[in-house]
Coordinates of C-alpha atoms in Angstrom, one line a residue:
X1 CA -49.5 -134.5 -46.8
X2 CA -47.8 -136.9 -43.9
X3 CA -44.5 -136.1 -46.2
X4 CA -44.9 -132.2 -45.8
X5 CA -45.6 -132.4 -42.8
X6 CA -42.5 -134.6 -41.4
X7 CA -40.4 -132.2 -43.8
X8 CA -41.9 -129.4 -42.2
X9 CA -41.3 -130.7 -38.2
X10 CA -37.9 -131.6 -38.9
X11 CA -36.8 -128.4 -39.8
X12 CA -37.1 -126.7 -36.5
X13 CA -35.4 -129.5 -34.8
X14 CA -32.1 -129.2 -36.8
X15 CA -32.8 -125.4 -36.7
X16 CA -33.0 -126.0 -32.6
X17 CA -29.7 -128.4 -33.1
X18 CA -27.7 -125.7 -34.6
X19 CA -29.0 -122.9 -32.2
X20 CA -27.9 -125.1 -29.5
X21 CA -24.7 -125.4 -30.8
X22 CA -24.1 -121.6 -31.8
X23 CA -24.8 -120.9 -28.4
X24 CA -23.1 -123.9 -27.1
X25 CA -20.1 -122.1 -29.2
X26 CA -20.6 -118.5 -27.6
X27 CA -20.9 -119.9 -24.0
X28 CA -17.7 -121.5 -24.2
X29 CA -15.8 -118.8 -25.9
X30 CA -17.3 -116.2 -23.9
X31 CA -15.9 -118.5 -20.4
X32 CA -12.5 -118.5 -21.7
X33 CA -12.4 -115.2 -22.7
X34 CA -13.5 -114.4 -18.5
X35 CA -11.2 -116.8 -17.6
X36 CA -8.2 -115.1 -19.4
X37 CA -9.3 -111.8 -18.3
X38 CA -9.5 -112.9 -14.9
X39 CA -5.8 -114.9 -15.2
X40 CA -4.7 -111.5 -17.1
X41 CA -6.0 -108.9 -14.1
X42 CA -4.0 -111.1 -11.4
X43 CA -1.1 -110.7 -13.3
X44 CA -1.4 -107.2 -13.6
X45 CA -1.8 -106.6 -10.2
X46 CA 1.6 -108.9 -9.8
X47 CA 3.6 -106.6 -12.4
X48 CA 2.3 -103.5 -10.8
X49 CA 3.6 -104.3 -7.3
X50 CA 7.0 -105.7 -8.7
X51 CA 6.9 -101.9 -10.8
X52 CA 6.6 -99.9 -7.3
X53 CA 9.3 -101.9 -5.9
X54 CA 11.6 -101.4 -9.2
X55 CA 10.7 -97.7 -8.9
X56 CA 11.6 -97.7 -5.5
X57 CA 14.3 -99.2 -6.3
X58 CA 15.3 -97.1 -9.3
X59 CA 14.7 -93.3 -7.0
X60 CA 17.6 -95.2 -4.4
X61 CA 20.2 -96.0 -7.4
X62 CA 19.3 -92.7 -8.6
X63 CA 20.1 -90.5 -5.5
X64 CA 23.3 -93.0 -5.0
X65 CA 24.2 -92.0 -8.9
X66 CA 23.9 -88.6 -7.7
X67 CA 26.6 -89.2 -4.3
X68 CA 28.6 -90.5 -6.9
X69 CA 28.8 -87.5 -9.1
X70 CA 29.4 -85.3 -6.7
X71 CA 32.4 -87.0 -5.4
X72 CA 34.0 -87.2 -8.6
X73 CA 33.1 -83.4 -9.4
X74 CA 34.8 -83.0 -5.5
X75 CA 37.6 -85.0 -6.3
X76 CA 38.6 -82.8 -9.0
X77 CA 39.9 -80.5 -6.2
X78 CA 43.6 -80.5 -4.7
X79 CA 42.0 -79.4 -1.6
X80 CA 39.4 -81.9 -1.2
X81 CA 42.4 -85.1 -2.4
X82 CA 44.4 -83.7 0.6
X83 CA 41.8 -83.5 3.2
X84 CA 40.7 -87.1 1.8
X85 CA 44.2 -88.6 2.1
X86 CA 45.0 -86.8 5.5
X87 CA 41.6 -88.4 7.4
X88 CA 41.0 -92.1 5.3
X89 CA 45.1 -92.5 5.2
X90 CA 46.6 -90.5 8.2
X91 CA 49.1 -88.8 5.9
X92 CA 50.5 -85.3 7.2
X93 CA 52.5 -83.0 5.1
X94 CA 56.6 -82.6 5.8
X95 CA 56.9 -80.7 8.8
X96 CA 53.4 -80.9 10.7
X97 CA 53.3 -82.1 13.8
X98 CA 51.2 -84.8 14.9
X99 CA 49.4 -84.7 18.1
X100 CA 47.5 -88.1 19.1
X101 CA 45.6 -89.8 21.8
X102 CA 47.6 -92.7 23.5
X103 CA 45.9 -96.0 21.9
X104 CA 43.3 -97.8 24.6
X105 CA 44.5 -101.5 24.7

């Protein structure tokens, strides 16, 4: 009887053992899993401040894209060249006259 009843004690402790571990197991698991969801989230907010700033970024390329376009489609014009070379160039046509101010020294 002393037999059964050792055999019968020392199940619950190695039944305790291996709960302990199981849960041991789940409670470490369970704290990296926060701890990489807590790691990940900061990141995230990182990447989402960097993406305003690219978008930002992005809507001032675009509208320069845009500047662009429009002076090529402007360009296309003989008017528009002429004008263009007259003011960045100071080129007149035979025969204008040219009326200035005297140059301040």
């Amino acid at each position: 009887m002393a037999k059964g009843s050792a055999k019968h004690a020392a199940k619950p402790k190695s039944e305790l053992r291996r709960r302990r571990l199981y849960f041991t197991i789940i409670g470490g698991v369970s704290l990296w899993a926060i701890f990489a969801f807590w790691d990940q989230s900061g990141a995230m907010k990182e990447k989402k401040a960097e993406m305003g700033v690219l978008l930002q970024r992005l809507e001032e390329v675009r509208a320069e894209h845009d500047a662009y376009q429009s002076e090529v489609t402007r360009l296309q014009d003989p008017e528009y060249i002429e004008q263009k070379v007259r003011k960045d160039f100071g080129m007149t046509r035979p025969g204008d006259k040219v009326f200035g101010t005297p140059a301040e020294e």
